[in-house]
PDB file of C-alpha atoms in Angstrom:
ATOM      1  CA  MET A 298       0.000   0.000   0.000  1.00 46.00           C
ATOM      2  CA  SER A 299       1.343   3.416  -0.850  1.00 44.00           C
ATOM      3  CA  ALA A 300       1.998   6.034   1.800  1.00 44.00           C
ATOM      4  CA  ARG A 301      -0.855   8.095   0.274  1.00 50.00           C
ATOM      5  CA  THR A 302      -3.460   5.450   1.162  1.00 56.00           C
ATOM      6  CA  ARG A 303      -5.064   6.540   4.385  1.00 89.00           C
ATOM      7  CA  ILE A 304      -8.143   4.288   4.450  1.00 95.00           C
ATOM      8  CA  ALA A 305      -8.166   0.591   3.554  1.00 97.00           C
ATOM      9  CA  VAL A 306     -11.409  -1.378   3.282  1.00 98.00           C
ATOM     10  CA  ILE A 307     -10.682  -5.082   3.020  1.00 98.00           C
ATOM     11  CA  GLY A 308     -13.126  -7.903   2.345  1.00 98.00           C
ATOM     12  CA  VAL A 309     -11.697 -11.160   3.639  1.00 96.00           C
ATOM     13  CA  GLY A 310     -12.910 -14.496   2.399  1.00 95.00           C
ATOM     14  CA  ASN A 311     -13.423 -16.954  -0.398  1.00 95.00           C
ATOM     15  CA  GLU A 312     -16.285 -16.111  -2.736  1.00 94.00           C
ATOM     16  CA  PHE A 313     -16.487 -19.805  -3.742  1.00 95.00           C
ATOM     17  CA  ARG A 314     -17.344 -20.949  -0.193  1.00 95.00           C
ATOM     18  CA  ARG A 315     -20.842 -19.431   0.074  1.00 95.00           C
ATOM     19  CA  ASP A 316     -21.076 -17.305   3.270  1.00 96.00           C
ATOM     20  CA  ASP A 317     -17.300 -17.057   3.511  1.00 96.00           C
ATOM     21  CA  GLY A 318     -17.682 -14.716   0.531  1.00 97.00           C
ATOM     22  CA  VAL A 319     -19.472 -11.987   2.488  1.00 98.00           C
ATOM     23  CA  GLY A 320     -16.318  -9.816   2.680  1.00 98.00           C
ATOM     24  CA  PRO A 321     -15.733  -9.889  -1.088  1.00 98.00           C
ATOM     25  CA  ALA A 322     -19.506  -9.326  -1.631  1.00 98.00           C
ATOM     26  CA  VAL A 323     -19.396  -6.119   0.424  1.00 98.00           C
ATOM     27  CA  ILE A 324     -16.320  -4.937  -1.495  1.00 98.00           C
ATOM     28  CA  ALA A 325     -18.112  -5.686  -4.793  1.00 97.00           C
ATOM     29  CA  ARG A 326     -21.082  -3.627  -3.593  1.00 97.00           C
ATOM     30  CA  LEU A 327     -18.814  -0.712  -2.625  1.00 96.00           C
ATOM     31  CA  ARG A 328     -17.033  -0.907  -5.998  1.00 95.00           C
ATOM     32  CA  ALA A 329     -20.400  -0.801  -7.784  1.00 95.00           C
ATOM     33  CA  ARG A 330     -21.316   2.316  -5.809  1.00 93.00           C
ATOM     34  CA  ALA A 331     -17.924   3.862  -6.640  1.00 91.00           C
ATOM     35  CA  ALA A 332     -18.722   3.547 -10.354  1.00 90.00           C
ATOM     36  CA  GLY A 333     -21.255   6.346  -9.864  1.00 88.00           C
ATOM     37  CA  ARG A 334     -19.111   8.525  -7.645  1.00 86.00           C
ATOM     38  CA  PRO A 335     -15.393   8.629  -6.958  1.00 82.00           C
ATOM     39  CA  LEU A 336     -13.868   7.112  -3.843  1.00 81.00           C
ATOM     40  CA  PRO A 337     -12.251   9.495  -1.378  1.00 80.00           C
ATOM     41  CA  PRO A 338      -8.598  10.211  -2.240  1.00 80.00           C
ATOM     42  CA  GLY A 339      -6.273   7.647  -0.701  1.00 82.00           C
ATOM     43  CA  MET A 340      -8.998   5.020  -0.175  1.00 90.00           C
ATOM     44  CA  LEU A 341      -8.281   1.402  -1.080  1.00 94.00           C
ATOM     45  CA  LEU A 342     -10.927  -1.274  -1.676  1.00 97.00           C
ATOM     46  CA  ALA A 343      -9.367  -4.745  -1.643  1.00 98.00           C
ATOM     47  CA  THR A 344     -10.158  -8.403  -1.168  1.00 97.00           C
ATOM     48  CA  CYS A 345      -7.917 -10.869   0.617  1.00 96.00           C
ATOM     49  CA  ASP A 346      -7.946 -14.581   1.327  1.00 94.00           C
ATOM     50  CA  GLY A 347      -7.124 -13.902   4.978  1.00 91.00           C
ATOM     51  CA  ASP A 348      -3.403 -14.618   4.849  1.00 92.00           C
ATOM     52  CA  PRO A 349      -1.896 -12.588   7.733  1.00 93.00           C
ATOM     53  CA  ALA A 350       1.010 -11.222   5.659  1.00 92.00           C
ATOM     54  CA  ARG A 351      -1.328 -10.050   2.894  1.00 94.00           C
ATOM     55  CA  LEU A 352      -3.700  -8.427   5.393  1.00 95.00           C
ATOM     56  CA  ILE A 353      -0.838  -6.571   7.055  1.00 95.00           C
ATOM     57  CA  GLY A 354       0.426  -5.434   3.647  1.00 95.00           C
ATOM     58  CA  LEU A 355      -2.994  -4.055   2.744  1.00 96.00           C
ATOM     59  CA  TRP A 356      -3.537  -2.064   5.955  1.00 95.00           C
ATOM     60  CA  GLU A 357       0.053  -1.033   6.657  1.00 92.00           C
ATOM     61  CA  GLY A 358       0.317   2.755   6.914  1.00 92.00           C
ATOM     62  CA  ALA A 359      -3.443   3.301   6.941  1.00 95.00           C
ATOM     63  CA  GLU A 360      -5.045   5.671   9.418  1.00 94.00           C
ATOM     64  CA  LEU A 361      -8.156   3.477   9.282  1.00 96.00           C
ATOM     65  CA  ALA A 362      -8.606  -0.109   8.141  1.00 97.00           C
ATOM     66  CA  VAL A 363     -12.082  -1.598   7.929  1.00 97.00           C
ATOM     67  CA  VAL A 364     -12.180  -5.369   7.545  1.00 97.00           C
ATOM     68  CA  VAL A 365     -15.287  -7.387   6.664  1.00 97.00           C
ATOM     69  CA  ASP A 366     -15.011 -11.111   7.323  1.00 96.00           C
ATOM     70  CA  ALA A 367     -17.202 -14.134   7.904  1.00 95.00           C
ATOM     71  CA  ALA A 368     -17.135 -15.603  11.395  1.00 92.00           C
ATOM     72  CA  HIS A 369     -18.213 -18.718  13.213  1.00 85.00           C
ATOM     73  CA  ALA A 370     -20.123 -18.433  16.462  1.00 83.00           C
ATOM     74  CA  HIS A 371     -21.752 -20.983  18.720  1.00 82.00           C
ATOM     75  CA  PRO A 372     -24.655 -20.921  18.725  1.00 85.00           C
ATOM     76  CA  ALA A 373     -24.740 -19.374  15.279  1.00 83.00           C
ATOM     77  CA  ARG A 374     -27.039 -16.490  14.365  1.00 94.00           C
ATOM     78  CA  PRO A 375     -26.566 -16.353  10.583  1.00 95.00           C
ATOM     79  CA  GLY A 376     -26.423 -12.784   9.318  1.00 96.00           C
ATOM     80  CA  HIS A 377     -25.669 -11.304  12.744  1.00 96.00           C
ATOM     81  CA  VAL A 378     -22.969  -8.633  12.445  1.00 97.00           C
ATOM     82  CA  HIS A 379     -20.399  -7.944  15.162  1.00 95.00           C
ATOM     83  CA  ARG A 380     -18.500  -4.629  15.097  1.00 96.00           C
ATOM     84  CA  LEU A 381     -15.117  -4.656  16.812  1.00 94.00           C
ATOM     85  CA  SER A 382     -12.698  -1.751  17.065  1.00 94.00           C
ATOM     86  CA  LEU A 383      -9.027  -1.722  17.978  1.00 87.00           C
ATOM     87  CA  ALA A 384      -6.797   1.329  18.187  1.00 75.00           C
ATOM     88  CA  ALA A 385      -3.120   0.944  17.304  1.00 59.00           C
ATOM     89  CA  GLY A 386      -1.108  -0.092  20.310  1.00 55.00           C
ATOM     90  CA  ALA A 387      -4.072  -1.779  21.986  1.00 54.00           C
ATOM     91  CA  PRO A 388      -3.329  -5.354  23.042  1.00 49.00           C
ATOM     92  CA  GLY A 389      -5.267  -8.368  21.983  1.00 48.00           C
ATOM     93  CA  ARG A 390      -7.021  -9.671  18.935  1.00 47.00           C
ATOM     94  CA  PRO A 391     -10.596  -9.606  17.673  1.00 47.00           C
ATOM     95  CA  PRO A 392     -12.583 -11.988  19.927  1.00 46.00           C
ATOM     96  CA  THR A 393     -14.248 -13.898  17.085  1.00 47.00           C
ATOM     97  CA  THR A 394     -13.320 -17.038  15.250  1.00 46.00           C
ATOM     98  CA  SER A 395     -12.655 -16.397  11.588  1.00 47.00           C
ATOM     99  CA  SER A 396     -13.875 -18.885   9.055  1.00 44.00           C
ATOM    100  CA  HIS A 397     -10.210 -19.304   8.064  1.00 47.00           C
ATOM    101  CA  GLY A 398      -7.650 -21.424   9.935  1.00 50.00           C
ATOM    102  CA  LEU A 399      -5.138 -18.589  10.208  1.00 54.00           C
ATOM    103  CA  GLY A 400      -6.253 -15.116   9.499  1.00 68.00           C
ATOM    104  CA  LEU A 401      -7.436 -11.934  11.076  1.00 83.00           C
ATOM    105  CA  GLY A 402      -6.642 -12.696  14.710  1.00 85.00           C
ATOM    106  CA  GLU A 403      -3.139 -13.815  13.866  1.00 86.00           C
ATOM    107  CA  ALA A 404      -2.651 -10.828  11.548  1.00 89.00           C
ATOM    108  CA  VAL A 405      -3.632  -8.434  14.355  1.00 89.00           C
ATOM    109  CA  GLU A 406      -1.274 -10.115  16.815  1.00 90.00           C
ATOM    110  CA  LEU A 407       1.610 -10.179  14.352  1.00 89.00           C
ATOM    111  CA  ALA A 408       1.022  -6.597  13.182  1.00 91.00           C
ATOM    112  CA  GLY A 409       0.984  -5.452  16.812  1.00 88.00           C
ATOM    113  CA  ILE A 410       4.303  -7.140  17.506  1.00 91.00           C
ATOM    114  CA  LEU A 411       5.814  -5.670  14.335  1.00 90.00           C
ATOM    115  CA  GLY A 412       4.345  -2.210  14.908  1.00 90.00           C
ATOM    116  CA  ARG A 413       2.353  -2.443  11.659  1.00 90.00           C
ATOM    117  CA  LEU A 414      -1.225  -2.033  12.859  1.00 92.00           C
ATOM    118  CA  PRO A 415      -3.286   0.698  11.220  1.00 94.00           C
ATOM    119  CA  GLY A 416      -4.122   3.749  13.336  1.00 93.00           C
ATOM    120  CA  GLN A 417      -7.555   2.245  13.927  1.00 94.00           C
ATOM    121  CA  LEU A 418      -8.852  -1.173  12.927  1.00 96.00           C
ATOM    122  CA  VAL A 419     -12.584  -1.803  12.660  1.00 96.00           C
ATOM    123  CA  VAL A 420     -13.773  -5.331  11.994  1.00 96.00           C
ATOM    124  CA  TYR A 421     -17.242  -6.277  10.868  1.00 97.00           C
ATOM    125  CA  ALA A 422     -17.582 -10.020  11.501  1.00 96.00           C
ATOM    126  CA  VAL A 423     -20.660 -11.617   9.959  1.00 97.00           C
ATOM    127  CA  GLU A 424     -21.928 -14.909  11.321  1.00 96.00           C
ATOM    128  CA  GLY A 425     -22.358 -17.361   8.464  1.00 94.00           C
ATOM    129  CA  ALA A 426     -24.670 -20.298   7.941  1.00 90.00           C
ATOM    130  CA  ASP A 427     -23.057 -22.179   5.057  1.00 92.00           C
ATOM    131  CA  ASP A 428     -19.414 -22.465   4.024  1.00 88.00           C
ATOM    132  CA  SER A 429     -19.868 -25.324   1.558  1.00 93.00           C
ATOM    133  CA  LEU A 430     -18.721 -24.992  -2.053  1.00 96.00           C
ATOM    134  CA  GLY A 431     -20.776 -22.561  -4.096  1.00 95.00           C
ATOM    135  CA  THR A 432     -20.991 -18.884  -4.939  1.00 93.00           C
ATOM    136  CA  GLU A 433     -24.310 -17.770  -3.441  1.00 96.00           C
ATOM    137  CA  LEU A 434     -24.578 -16.368   0.044  1.00 97.00           C
ATOM    138  CA  SER A 435     -27.249 -17.838   2.323  1.00 96.00           C
ATOM    139  CA  PRO A 436     -30.377 -15.653   2.478  1.00 97.00           C
ATOM    140  CA  ALA A 437     -29.586 -14.420   6.019  1.00 97.00           C
ATOM    141  CA  VAL A 438     -26.073 -13.332   5.035  1.00 97.00           C
ATOM    142  CA  ALA A 439     -27.132 -11.910   1.657  1.00 97.00           C
ATOM    143  CA  ARG A 440     -29.601  -9.611   3.471  1.00 98.00           C
ATOM    144  CA  VAL A 441     -26.779  -7.889   5.389  1.00 98.00           C
ATOM    145  CA  VAL A 442     -24.557  -7.022   2.397  1.00 98.00           C
ATOM    146  CA  GLU A 443     -26.308  -3.754   1.506  1.00 98.00           C
ATOM    147  CA  PRO A 444     -26.714  -2.434   5.077  1.00 98.00           C
ATOM    148  CA  LEU A 445     -23.143  -3.496   5.856  1.00 98.00           C
ATOM    149  CA  ALA A 446     -21.873  -1.556   2.836  1.00 97.00           C
ATOM    150  CA  ASP A 447     -23.795   1.439   4.277  1.00 96.00           C
ATOM    151  CA  ASP A 448     -22.126   0.893   7.669  1.00 96.00           C
ATOM    152  CA  VAL A 449     -18.666   0.731   6.090  1.00 96.00           C
ATOM    153  CA  GLU A 450     -19.304   3.960   4.178  1.00 94.00           C
ATOM    154  CA  SER A 451     -20.496   5.618   7.405  1.00 93.00           C
ATOM    155  CA  GLU A 452     -17.353   4.404   9.188  1.00 93.00           C
ATOM    156  CA  VAL A 453     -15.182   5.987   6.484  1.00 93.00           C
ATOM    157  CA  THR A 454     -17.180   9.237   6.542  1.00 90.00           C
ATOM    158  CA  ARG A 455     -16.932   9.500  10.368  1.00 90.00           C
ATOM    159  CA  HIS A 456     -13.186   8.939  10.177  1.00 89.00           C
ATOM    160  CA  ARG A 457     -12.721  11.554   7.444  1.00 86.00           C
ATOM    161  CA  ASP A 458     -14.881  14.102   9.302  1.00 84.00           C
ATOM    162  CA  THR A 459     -13.006  13.529  12.559  1.00 84.00           C
ATOM    163  CA  ALA A 460      -9.641  13.781  10.812  1.00 80.00           C
ATOM    164  CA  ALA A 461     -10.703  17.010   9.064  1.00 79.00           C
ATOM    165  CA  ARG A 462     -11.753  18.587  12.390  1.00 80.00           C
ATOM    166  CA  GLY A 463      -8.391  17.607  13.893  1.00 76.00           C
ATOM    167  CA  ARG A 464      -6.383  19.408  11.212  1.00 62.00           C
TER     168      ARG A 464
END
């Protein structure tokens, strides 16, 4: 990521594993919206398979990183969205289980050790219902894509407004 990128929005997941594709689905929705209006300068929309090194590379140097990922919870509430926030320097990892073996939690821990966390990390973890092979999201998860894209845009707007007031 270039030094000019200040906001990174990253959809984590595999679009060929049904609900695990919710992160890429939100990024696709945001890209479709961006076709009608430009993204803020320095904003990156990206997808990632969840590899910790790739995640760190995407958010490194960002003032704000917003990550959308599928999560497992017990008992599961498919389509339920958890919002987690971590400021740089804060200990710990997101308290959810990613749908990937290694991924977001390990990336946060490693980035913290290496001093490569973004200024603020916001994670939207969506509880999934189906991670079998296929490209369609379950109905419960598909229903949250549009409102989650709205939430991500609001997150970015709040950050930009706060940063502008601080200058």
